[in-house]
């Protein structure tokens, strides 16, 4: 594996008195696609939020290029090349597709290192070019997800965190969106895919982590991991599928 881009070390995260993560060790290299799977409430979104600076964690618990960045503010993480496609997308629904994308261009805190432009986003998702003047609220869920991914890419991320980008979408649309993943990683951008669909997660990623109750229960090369191992890691040994 090439040099580690981002890593977490014994990451602990809390919501008030509730502890959601118990010592998570995670890493991703430049250009790698890593899937993060686990049942509802396993802690996947909490891990992304901790990386993104949306939750308070100790500096040493998150490292970017080997430097401690845990607890850095989200805008600082964006400026350092980390972007998130949040669950629920959080778009400006009254604004057009193009204006949503231009907001990211106008506020980009980074040089165009990864080379993402409006034209390249339209190349990745041609449907968005056709709908460029359409208000986002009139788009289908899948098209809105494409806008959310495009907006994140226009921040020129070295690391793109995707939180359940297939949620609630028709299989055909999910395929269309997942087809864009290799084109994105080929630019050198590393991608974390939080995904409920285990088969999809496994086929779209180089490596995979499974979480259960705030802990990593399995990690390895996606192509090497057996369904049985995933079943056990996903549900816990006592609930393993036969
Ligand atoms: P999902 O697929 O449902 O999003 P997840 O694996 O992403 O699941 P998290 O959202 O990270 O799980 O939640 C981990 C734990 O933290 C759960 O027990 C959840 O109830 C709890 N939790 C998440 N957000 C909050 C919050 N804002 N306040 C309190 N507890 C929270």
Tab-separated table of N, CA and C in Angstrom, residues 19-168:
chain	number	residue	atom	x	y	z
A	19	UNK	N	-20.891	7.051	24.891
A	19	UNK	CA	-19.689	6.762	24.108
A	19	UNK	C	-20.073	5.988	22.851
A	20	UNK	N	-19.725	6.540	21.684
A	20	UNK	CA	-20.123	5.920	20.406
A	20	UNK	C	-18.977	5.156	19.756
A	21	UNK	N	-17.732	5.576	19.974
A	21	UNK	CA	-16.581	4.862	19.405
A	21	UNK	C	-15.623	4.456	20.514
A	22	UNK	N	-15.126	3.218	20.429
A	22	UNK	CA	-14.248	2.644	21.460
A	22	UNK	C	-12.907	2.250	20.852
A	23	UNK	N	-12.027	3.206	20.613
A	23	UNK	CA	-10.677	2.869	20.170
A	23	UNK	C	-10.604	2.373	18.738
A	24	UNK	N	-11.049	3.205	17.796
A	24	UNK	CA	-11.074	2.792	16.388
A	24	UNK	C	-9.722	3.093	15.712
A	25	UNK	N	-9.121	2.072	15.123
A	25	UNK	CA	-7.899	2.214	14.317
A	25	UNK	C	-8.278	2.004	12.856
A	26	UNK	N	-8.027	3.032	12.058
A	26	UNK	CA	-8.476	3.025	10.665
A	26	UNK	C	-7.398	3.715	9.839
A	27	UNK	N	-7.210	3.278	8.580
A	27	UNK	CA	-6.300	4.048	7.723
A	27	UNK	C	-6.688	3.916	6.262
A	28	UNK	N	-6.279	4.945	5.499
A	28	UNK	CA	-6.556	4.946	4.061
A	28	UNK	C	-5.392	5.635	3.347
A	29	UNK	N	-5.002	5.070	2.199
A	29	UNK	CA	-3.891	5.629	1.415
A	29	UNK	C	-4.444	6.449	0.245
A	30	UNK	N	-3.598	7.257	-0.353
A	30	UNK	CA	-4.003	8.070	-1.511
A	30	UNK	C	-4.564	7.169	-2.604
A	31	UNK	N	-5.684	7.562	-3.165
A	31	UNK	CA	-6.273	6.844	-4.288
A	31	UNK	C	-6.967	5.536	-3.928
A	32	UNK	N	-6.967	5.200	-2.636
A	32	UNK	CA	-7.597	3.946	-2.218
A	32	UNK	C	-9.109	4.137	-2.040
A	33	UNK	N	-9.860	3.059	-2.294
A	33	UNK	CA	-11.294	3.076	-1.996
A	33	UNK	C	-11.529	2.105	-0.849
A	34	UNK	N	-12.013	2.629	0.253
A	34	UNK	CA	-12.218	1.817	1.458
A	34	UNK	C	-13.697	1.860	1.834
A	35	UNK	N	-14.298	0.694	2.001
A	35	UNK	CA	-15.702	0.631	2.410
A	35	UNK	C	-15.796	0.472	3.920
A	36	UNK	N	-16.830	1.081	4.460
A	36	UNK	CA	-17.097	0.995	5.895
A	36	UNK	C	-18.520	0.473	6.038
A	37	UNK	N	-18.635	-0.750	6.565
A	37	UNK	CA	-19.964	-1.358	6.682
A	37	UNK	C	-20.272	-1.623	8.152
A	38	UNK	N	-21.522	-1.929	8.411
A	38	UNK	CA	-21.958	-2.207	9.780
A	38	UNK	C	-23.430	-1.860	9.911
A	39	UNK	N	-24.090	-2.460	10.890
A	39	UNK	CA	-25.520	-2.271	11.085
A	39	UNK	C	-25.817	-0.834	11.526
A	40	UNK	N	-27.101	-0.469	11.538
A	40	UNK	CA	-27.500	0.844	12.044
A	40	UNK	C	-26.952	1.037	13.437
A	41	UNK	N	-26.366	2.201	13.669
A	41	UNK	CA	-25.878	2.528	15.010
A	41	UNK	C	-24.502	1.968	15.323
A	42	UNK	N	-23.835	1.342	14.341
A	42	UNK	CA	-22.520	0.733	14.600
A	42	UNK	C	-21.441	1.784	14.854
A	43	UNK	N	-21.663	2.999	14.310
A	43	UNK	CA	-20.678	4.068	14.535
A	43	UNK	C	-20.014	4.578	13.267
A	44	UNK	N	-20.533	4.181	12.107
A	44	UNK	CA	-19.913	4.564	10.825
A	44	UNK	C	-19.937	6.081	10.622
A	45	UNK	N	-21.134	6.672	10.782
A	45	UNK	CA	-21.229	8.133	10.594
A	45	UNK	C	-20.411	8.861	11.645
A	46	UNK	N	-20.367	8.305	12.838
A	46	UNK	CA	-19.598	8.944	13.916
A	46	UNK	C	-18.112	8.956	13.560
A	47	UNK	N	-17.636	7.889	12.936
A	47	UNK	CA	-16.234	7.859	12.505
A	47	UNK	C	-15.990	8.958	11.459
A	48	UNK	N	-16.892	9.080	10.481
A	48	UNK	CA	-16.726	10.137	9.467
A	48	UNK	C	-16.762	11.519	10.117
A	49	UNK	N	-17.715	11.714	11.033
A	49	UNK	CA	-17.838	13.030	11.691
A	49	UNK	C	-16.590	13.349	12.505
A	50	UNK	N	-16.012	12.326	13.128
A	50	UNK	CA	-14.794	12.547	13.927
A	50	UNK	C	-13.638	12.949	13.025
A	51	UNK	N	-13.541	12.312	11.857
A	51	UNK	CA	-12.470	12.643	10.912
A	51	UNK	C	-12.653	14.070	10.397
A	52	UNK	N	-13.908	14.430	10.151
A	52	UNK	CA	-14.229	15.719	9.512
A	52	UNK	C	-14.155	16.888	10.487
A	53	UNK	N	-13.970	16.609	11.767
A	53	UNK	CA	-13.911	17.692	12.754
A	53	UNK	C	-15.279	18.116	13.249
A	54	UNK	N	-16.283	17.275	13.024
A	54	UNK	CA	-17.638	17.624	13.474
A	54	UNK	C	-17.899	17.151	14.901
A	55	UNK	N	-16.979	16.377	15.452
A	55	UNK	CA	-17.073	15.950	16.853
A	55	UNK	C	-15.728	16.235	17.508
A	56	UNK	N	-15.755	16.532	18.805
A	56	UNK	CA	-14.491	16.831	19.494
A	56	UNK	C	-13.748	15.541	19.817
A	57	UNK	N	-12.549	15.401	19.253
A	57	UNK	CA	-11.700	14.246	19.582
A	57	UNK	C	-10.285	14.767	19.838
A	58	UNK	N	-9.465	13.954	20.487
A	58	UNK	CA	-8.102	14.392	20.818
A	58	UNK	C	-7.244	14.501	19.556
A	59	UNK	N	-6.300	15.464	19.502
A	59	UNK	CA	-5.510	15.702	18.291
A	59	UNK	C	-4.841	14.458	17.730
A	60	UNK	N	-4.223	13.663	18.598
A	60	UNK	CA	-3.472	12.495	18.143
A	60	UNK	C	-4.341	11.365	17.598
A	61	UNK	N	-5.630	11.441	17.820
A	61	UNK	CA	-6.509	10.339	17.406
A	61	UNK	C	-6.789	10.342	15.903
A	62	UNK	N	-6.567	11.487	15.232
A	62	UNK	CA	-6.732	11.549	13.774
A	62	UNK	C	-5.466	12.169	13.197
A	63	UNK	N	-4.886	11.499	12.206
A	63	UNK	CA	-3.663	12.021	11.581
A	63	UNK	C	-3.864	12.119	10.077
A	64	UNK	N	-3.452	13.271	9.536
A	64	UNK	CA	-3.498	13.488	8.089
A	64	UNK	C	-2.059	13.729	7.647
A	65	UNK	N	-1.574	12.972	6.692
A	65	UNK	CA	-0.155	13.015	6.310
A	65	UNK	C	0.732	12.833	7.543
A	66	UNK	N	0.271	12.086	8.520
A	66	UNK	CA	1.061	11.835	9.722
A	66	UNK	C	0.970	12.937	10.774
A	67	UNK	N	0.304	14.059	10.420
A	67	UNK	CA	0.197	15.182	11.370
A	67	UNK	C	-1.077	15.050	12.194
A	68	UNK	N	-1.023	15.345	13.503
A	68	UNK	CA	-2.239	15.252	14.310
A	68	UNK	C	-3.245	16.329	13.932
A	69	UNK	N	-4.473	15.932	13.588
A	69	UNK	CA	-5.505	16.898	13.180
A	69	UNK	C	-6.832	16.660	13.906
A	70	UNK	N	-6.840	15.729	14.857
A	70	UNK	CA	-8.088	15.429	15.572
A	70	UNK	C	-8.635	16.687	16.227
A	71	UNK	N	-9.930	16.937	16.039
A	71	UNK	CA	-10.557	18.103	16.665
A	71	UNK	C	-10.376	19.385	15.873
A	72	UNK	N	-9.646	19.337	14.735
A	72	UNK	CA	-9.528	20.553	13.895
A	72	UNK	C	-10.910	20.895	13.349
A	73	UNK	N	-11.160	22.160	13.124
A	73	UNK	CA	-12.485	22.597	12.653
A	73	UNK	C	-12.747	22.054	11.232
A	74	UNK	N	-14.033	21.796	10.894
A	74	UNK	CA	-14.347	21.253	9.574
A	74	UNK	C	-13.770	22.085	8.419
A	75	UNK	N	-13.835	23.424	8.508
A	75	UNK	CA	-13.320	24.233	7.381
A	75	UNK	C	-11.817	24.044	7.215
A	76	UNK	N	-11.135	23.761	8.323
A	76	UNK	CA	-9.688	23.503	8.264
A	76	UNK	C	-9.451	22.152	7.562
A	77	UNK	N	-10.291	21.166	7.882
A	77	UNK	CA	-10.156	19.851	7.238
A	77	UNK	C	-10.432	19.969	5.733
A	78	UNK	N	-11.435	20.770	5.372
A	78	UNK	CA	-11.732	20.973	3.942
A	78	UNK	C	-10.523	21.622	3.268
A	79	UNK	N	-9.941	22.621	3.933
A	79	UNK	CA	-8.771	23.303	3.360
A	79	UNK	C	-7.583	22.351	3.237
A	80	UNK	N	-7.547	21.332	4.102
A	80	UNK	CA	-6.463	20.343	4.047
A	80	UNK	C	-6.786	19.201	3.078
A	81	UNK	N	-7.962	19.247	2.456
A	81	UNK	CA	-8.254	18.274	1.409
A	81	UNK	C	-9.179	17.135	1.806
A	82	UNK	N	-9.996	17.342	2.831
A	82	UNK	CA	-10.967	16.313	3.216
A	82	UNK	C	-12.375	16.877	2.974
A	83	UNK	N	-13.197	16.163	2.224
A	83	UNK	CA	-14.561	16.630	1.948
A	83	UNK	C	-15.540	15.508	2.269
A	84	UNK	N	-16.766	15.902	2.595
A	84	UNK	CA	-17.772	14.888	2.944
A	84	UNK	C	-19.019	15.065	2.076
A	85	UNK	N	-19.584	13.933	1.656
A	85	UNK	CA	-20.915	13.919	1.062
A	85	UNK	C	-21.805	13.410	2.188
A	86	UNK	N	-22.495	14.333	2.885
A	86	UNK	CA	-23.176	13.916	4.111
A	86	UNK	C	-24.438	13.115	3.831
A	87	UNK	N	-24.834	12.299	4.797
A	87	UNK	CA	-26.106	11.593	4.692
A	87	UNK	C	-27.183	12.688	4.585
A	88	UNK	N	-28.117	12.544	3.650
A	88	UNK	CA	-29.168	13.553	3.499
A	88	UNK	C	-28.776	14.697	2.577
A	89	UNK	N	-27.533	14.689	2.088
A	89	UNK	CA	-27.041	15.584	1.014
A	89	UNK	C	-26.881	17.048	1.377
A	90	UNK	N	-27.836	17.643	2.123
A	90	UNK	CA	-27.735	19.055	2.545
A	90	UNK	C	-27.415	20.014	1.396
A	91	UNK	N	-28.255	19.974	0.366
A	91	UNK	CA	-28.073	20.899	-0.766
A	91	UNK	C	-28.906	22.158	-0.545
A	92	UNK	N	-28.650	23.206	-1.337
A	92	UNK	CA	-29.494	24.405	-1.338
A	92	UNK	C	-30.623	24.100	-2.315
A	93	UNK	N	-31.740	23.622	-1.791
A	93	UNK	CA	-32.763	23.043	-2.665
A	93	UNK	C	-33.436	24.077	-3.564
A	94	UNK	N	-33.488	25.347	-3.152
A	94	UNK	CA	-34.118	26.385	-3.977
A	94	UNK	C	-33.225	26.856	-5.107
A	95	UNK	N	-31.971	26.478	-5.080
A	95	UNK	CA	-31.022	26.949	-6.089
A	95	UNK	C	-30.846	25.915	-7.204
A	96	UNK	N	-30.403	26.376	-8.358
A	96	UNK	CA	-30.206	25.468	-9.494
A	96	UNK	C	-29.013	24.541	-9.243
A	97	UNK	N	-28.934	23.525	-10.090
A	97	UNK	CA	-27.806	22.586	-10.041
A	97	UNK	C	-26.492	23.365	-10.155
A	98	UNK	N	-26.426	24.216	-11.178
A	98	UNK	CA	-25.173	24.929	-11.427
A	98	UNK	C	-24.818	25.850	-10.265
A	99	UNK	N	-25.818	26.530	-9.709
A	99	UNK	CA	-25.521	27.443	-8.593
A	99	UNK	C	-25.052	26.671	-7.364
A	100	UNK	N	-25.629	25.490	-7.121
A	100	UNK	CA	-25.140	24.659	-6.009
A	100	UNK	C	-23.670	24.312	-6.200
A	101	UNK	N	-23.322	23.987	-7.445
A	101	UNK	CA	-21.931	23.609	-7.717
A	101	UNK	C	-21.015	24.835	-7.654
A	102	UNK	N	-21.539	25.976	-8.128
A	102	UNK	CA	-20.710	27.187	-8.138
A	102	UNK	C	-20.418	27.681	-6.717
A	103	UNK	N	-21.313	27.405	-5.787
A	103	UNK	CA	-21.045	27.788	-4.390
A	103	UNK	C	-19.744	27.127	-3.938
A	104	UNK	N	-19.598	25.850	-4.300
A	104	UNK	CA	-18.376	25.143	-3.897
A	104	UNK	C	-17.154	25.746	-4.600
A	105	UNK	N	-17.318	26.106	-5.867
A	105	UNK	CA	-16.181	26.692	-6.599
A	105	UNK	C	-15.806	28.036	-5.974
A	106	UNK	N	-16.824	28.865	-5.695
A	106	UNK	CA	-16.563	30.206	-5.166
A	106	UNK	C	-15.941	30.164	-3.779
A	107	UNK	N	-16.279	29.125	-3.013
A	107	UNK	CA	-15.772	29.055	-1.639
A	107	UNK	C	-14.627	28.060	-1.482
A	108	UNK	N	-14.118	27.564	-2.600
A	108	UNK	CA	-13.056	26.551	-2.511
A	108	UNK	C	-11.865	27.117	-1.745
A	109	UNK	N	-11.445	26.349	-0.743
A	109	UNK	CA	-10.351	26.812	0.108
A	109	UNK	C	-9.020	26.239	-0.367
A	110	UNK	N	-9.062	25.497	-1.477
A	110	UNK	CA	-7.857	24.807	-1.922
A	110	UNK	C	-7.532	25.136	-3.374
A	111	UNK	N	-6.252	25.026	-3.743
A	111	UNK	CA	-5.930	25.161	-5.158
A	111	UNK	C	-6.564	24.005	-5.936
A	112	UNK	N	-6.656	24.154	-7.258
A	112	UNK	CA	-7.316	23.108	-8.061
A	112	UNK	C	-6.403	21.907	-8.256
A	113	UNK	N	-5.906	21.386	-7.141
A	113	UNK	CA	-4.907	20.324	-7.162
A	113	UNK	C	-5.399	19.070	-7.889
A	114	UNK	N	-6.641	18.681	-7.603
A	114	UNK	CA	-7.166	17.447	-8.199
A	114	UNK	C	-7.767	17.718	-9.577
A	115	UNK	N	-7.822	18.981	-9.973
A	115	UNK	CA	-8.265	19.317	-11.324
A	115	UNK	C	-9.761	19.252	-11.555
A	116	UNK	N	-10.565	19.318	-10.492
A	116	UNK	CA	-12.017	19.257	-10.695
A	116	UNK	C	-12.557	20.619	-11.102
A	117	UNK	N	-13.285	20.632	-12.216
A	117	UNK	CA	-13.942	21.839	-12.717
A	117	UNK	C	-15.412	21.476	-12.937
A	118	UNK	N	-16.218	22.522	-13.202
A	118	UNK	CA	-17.632	22.286	-13.489
A	118	UNK	C	-17.766	21.317	-14.675
A	119	UNK	N	-16.947	21.544	-15.703
A	119	UNK	CA	-17.013	20.694	-16.902
A	119	UNK	C	-16.686	19.240	-16.570
A	120	UNK	N	-15.708	19.033	-15.709
A	120	UNK	CA	-15.363	17.640	-15.365
A	120	UNK	C	-16.456	16.973	-14.547
A	121	UNK	N	-17.111	17.752	-13.692
A	121	UNK	CA	-18.239	17.184	-12.936
A	121	UNK	C	-19.366	16.813	-13.905
A	122	UNK	N	-19.611	17.690	-14.895
A	122	UNK	CA	-20.638	17.379	-15.903
A	122	UNK	C	-20.217	16.164	-16.737
A	123	UNK	N	-18.922	15.989	-16.933
A	123	UNK	CA	-18.429	14.814	-17.660
A	123	UNK	C	-18.674	13.536	-16.871
A	124	UNK	N	-18.542	13.656	-15.551
A	124	UNK	CA	-18.755	12.499	-14.666
A	124	UNK	C	-20.240	12.142	-14.599
A	125	UNK	N	-21.076	13.171	-14.516
A	125	UNK	CA	-22.537	12.974	-14.428
A	125	UNK	C	-23.212	13.809	-15.527
A	126	UNK	N	-23.268	13.293	-16.767
A	126	UNK	CA	-23.798	14.089	-17.888
A	126	UNK	C	-25.214	14.614	-17.642
A	127	UNK	N	-25.996	13.883	-16.857
A	127	UNK	CA	-27.355	14.312	-16.540
A	127	UNK	C	-27.369	15.719	-15.921
A	128	UNK	N	-26.337	16.036	-15.146
A	128	UNK	CA	-26.303	17.334	-14.470
A	128	UNK	C	-26.116	18.483	-15.460
A	129	UNK	N	-25.433	18.198	-16.566
A	129	UNK	CA	-25.273	19.255	-17.577
A	129	UNK	C	-26.648	19.614	-18.147
A	130	UNK	N	-27.434	18.533	-18.454
A	130	UNK	CA	-28.777	18.766	-18.999
A	130	UNK	C	-29.664	19.533	-18.021
A	131	UNK	N	-29.439	19.280	-16.731
A	131	UNK	CA	-30.322	19.862	-15.709
A	131	UNK	C	-29.672	21.062	-15.021
A	132	UNK	N	-28.652	21.646	-15.624
A	132	UNK	CA	-27.851	22.648	-14.910
A	132	UNK	C	-28.678	23.827	-14.399
A	133	UNK	N	-29.771	24.188	-15.117
A	133	UNK	CA	-30.568	25.352	-14.710
A	133	UNK	C	-31.764	24.955	-13.837
A	134	UNK	N	-31.930	23.657	-13.597
A	134	UNK	CA	-33.094	23.170	-12.845
A	134	UNK	C	-32.873	23.335	-11.340
A	135	UNK	N	-33.926	23.812	-10.619
A	135	UNK	CA	-33.778	23.869	-9.161
A	135	UNK	C	-33.580	22.453	-8.601
A	136	UNK	N	-32.696	22.344	-7.642
A	136	UNK	CA	-32.344	21.034	-7.101
A	136	UNK	C	-33.565	20.291	-6.541
A	137	UNK	N	-34.534	21.064	-6.006
A	137	UNK	CA	-35.708	20.398	-5.416
A	137	UNK	C	-36.536	19.641	-6.451
A	138	UNK	N	-36.383	19.982	-7.741
A	138	UNK	CA	-37.136	19.277	-8.789
A	138	UNK	C	-36.419	18.027	-9.286
A	139	UNK	N	-35.217	17.774	-8.813
A	139	UNK	CA	-34.459	16.601	-9.275
A	139	UNK	C	-34.889	15.344	-8.527
A	140	UNK	N	-34.593	14.193	-9.136
A	140	UNK	CA	-34.802	12.926	-8.433
A	140	UNK	C	-33.752	12.794	-7.327
A	141	UNK	N	-33.960	11.842	-6.424
A	141	UNK	CA	-32.996	11.622	-5.335
A	141	UNK	C	-31.605	11.297	-5.867
A	142	UNK	N	-31.560	10.505	-6.929
A	142	UNK	CA	-30.266	10.116	-7.501
A	142	UNK	C	-29.539	11.311	-8.094
A	143	UNK	N	-30.301	12.158	-8.790
A	143	UNK	CA	-29.680	13.352	-9.384
A	143	UNK	C	-29.183	14.294	-8.290
A	144	UNK	N	-29.959	14.399	-7.220
A	144	UNK	CA	-29.510	15.238	-6.091
A	144	UNK	C	-28.214	14.684	-5.491
A	145	UNK	N	-28.138	13.356	-5.440
A	145	UNK	CA	-26.916	12.756	-4.889
A	145	UNK	C	-25.722	13.089	-5.783
A	146	UNK	N	-25.947	13.109	-7.091
A	146	UNK	CA	-24.857	13.470	-8.015
A	146	UNK	C	-24.403	14.911	-7.765
A	147	UNK	N	-25.358	15.805	-7.504
A	147	UNK	CA	-24.991	17.199	-7.204
A	147	UNK	C	-24.158	17.239	-5.916
A	148	UNK	N	-24.576	16.459	-4.925
A	148	UNK	CA	-23.852	16.459	-3.640
A	148	UNK	C	-22.415	15.948	-3.828
A	149	UNK	N	-22.259	14.930	-4.674
A	149	UNK	CA	-20.908	14.397	-4.927
A	149	UNK	C	-20.103	15.437	-5.714
A	150	UNK	N	-20.734	16.030	-6.732
A	150	UNK	CA	-20.051	17.047	-7.539
A	150	UNK	C	-19.601	18.221	-6.681
A	151	UNK	N	-20.479	18.646	-5.794
A	151	UNK	CA	-20.137	19.777	-4.920
A	151	UNK	C	-18.920	19.438	-4.064
A	152	UNK	N	-18.901	18.220	-3.519
A	152	UNK	CA	-17.758	17.815	-2.683
A	152	UNK	C	-16.478	17.766	-3.526
A	153	UNK	N	-16.588	17.270	-4.765
A	153	UNK	CA	-15.390	17.169	-5.621
A	153	UNK	C	-14.807	18.538	-5.955
A	154	UNK	N	-15.683	19.542	-6.046
A	154	UNK	CA	-15.205	20.885	-6.392
A	154	UNK	C	-14.415	21.524	-5.248
A	155	UNK	N	-14.393	20.868	-4.094
A	155	UNK	CA	-13.480	21.268	-3.014
A	155	UNK	C	-12.090	20.672	-3.222
A	156	UNK	N	-11.912	19.964	-4.343
A	156	UNK	CA	-10.614	19.356	-4.707
A	156	UNK	C	-10.094	18.437	-3.598
A	157	UNK	N	-10.935	17.502	-3.121
A	157	UNK	CA	-10.490	16.692	-1.982
A	157	UNK	C	-9.405	15.674	-2.331
A	158	UNK	N	-8.528	15.438	-1.372
A	158	UNK	CA	-7.598	14.306	-1.458
A	158	UNK	C	-8.282	13.092	-0.839
A	159	UNK	N	-9.248	13.369	0.034
A	159	UNK	CA	-10.018	12.306	0.691
A	159	UNK	C	-11.490	12.699	0.652
A	160	UNK	N	-12.304	11.812	0.081
A	160	UNK	CA	-13.744	12.061	-0.025
A	160	UNK	C	-14.476	11.064	0.865
A	161	UNK	N	-15.255	11.590	1.808
A	161	UNK	CA	-16.004	10.734	2.733
A	161	UNK	C	-17.456	10.693	2.252
A	162	UNK	N	-17.954	9.518	1.900
A	162	UNK	CA	-19.314	9.382	1.364
A	162	UNK	C	-20.180	8.620	2.347
A	163	UNK	N	-21.210	9.308	2.880
A	163	UNK	CA	-22.057	8.668	3.892
A	163	UNK	C	-23.353	8.162	3.260
A	164	UNK	N	-23.396	6.873	2.986
A	164	UNK	CA	-24.590	6.194	2.468
A	164	UNK	C	-25.158	6.877	1.223
A	165	UNK	N	-24.333	6.964	0.189
A	165	UNK	CA	-24.768	7.648	-1.031
A	165	UNK	C	-25.802	6.850	-1.817
A	166	UNK	N	-26.002	5.567	-1.480
A	166	UNK	CA	-26.991	4.771	-2.222
A	166	UNK	C	-28.346	4.720	-1.502
A	167	UNK	N	-28.410	5.313	-0.333
A	167	UNK	CA	-29.611	5.176	0.513
A	167	UNK	C	-30.876	5.669	-0.198
A	168	UNK	N	-31.873	4.792	-0.287
A	168	UNK	CA	-33.171	5.165	-0.836
A	168	UNK	C	-33.217	5.313	-2.350
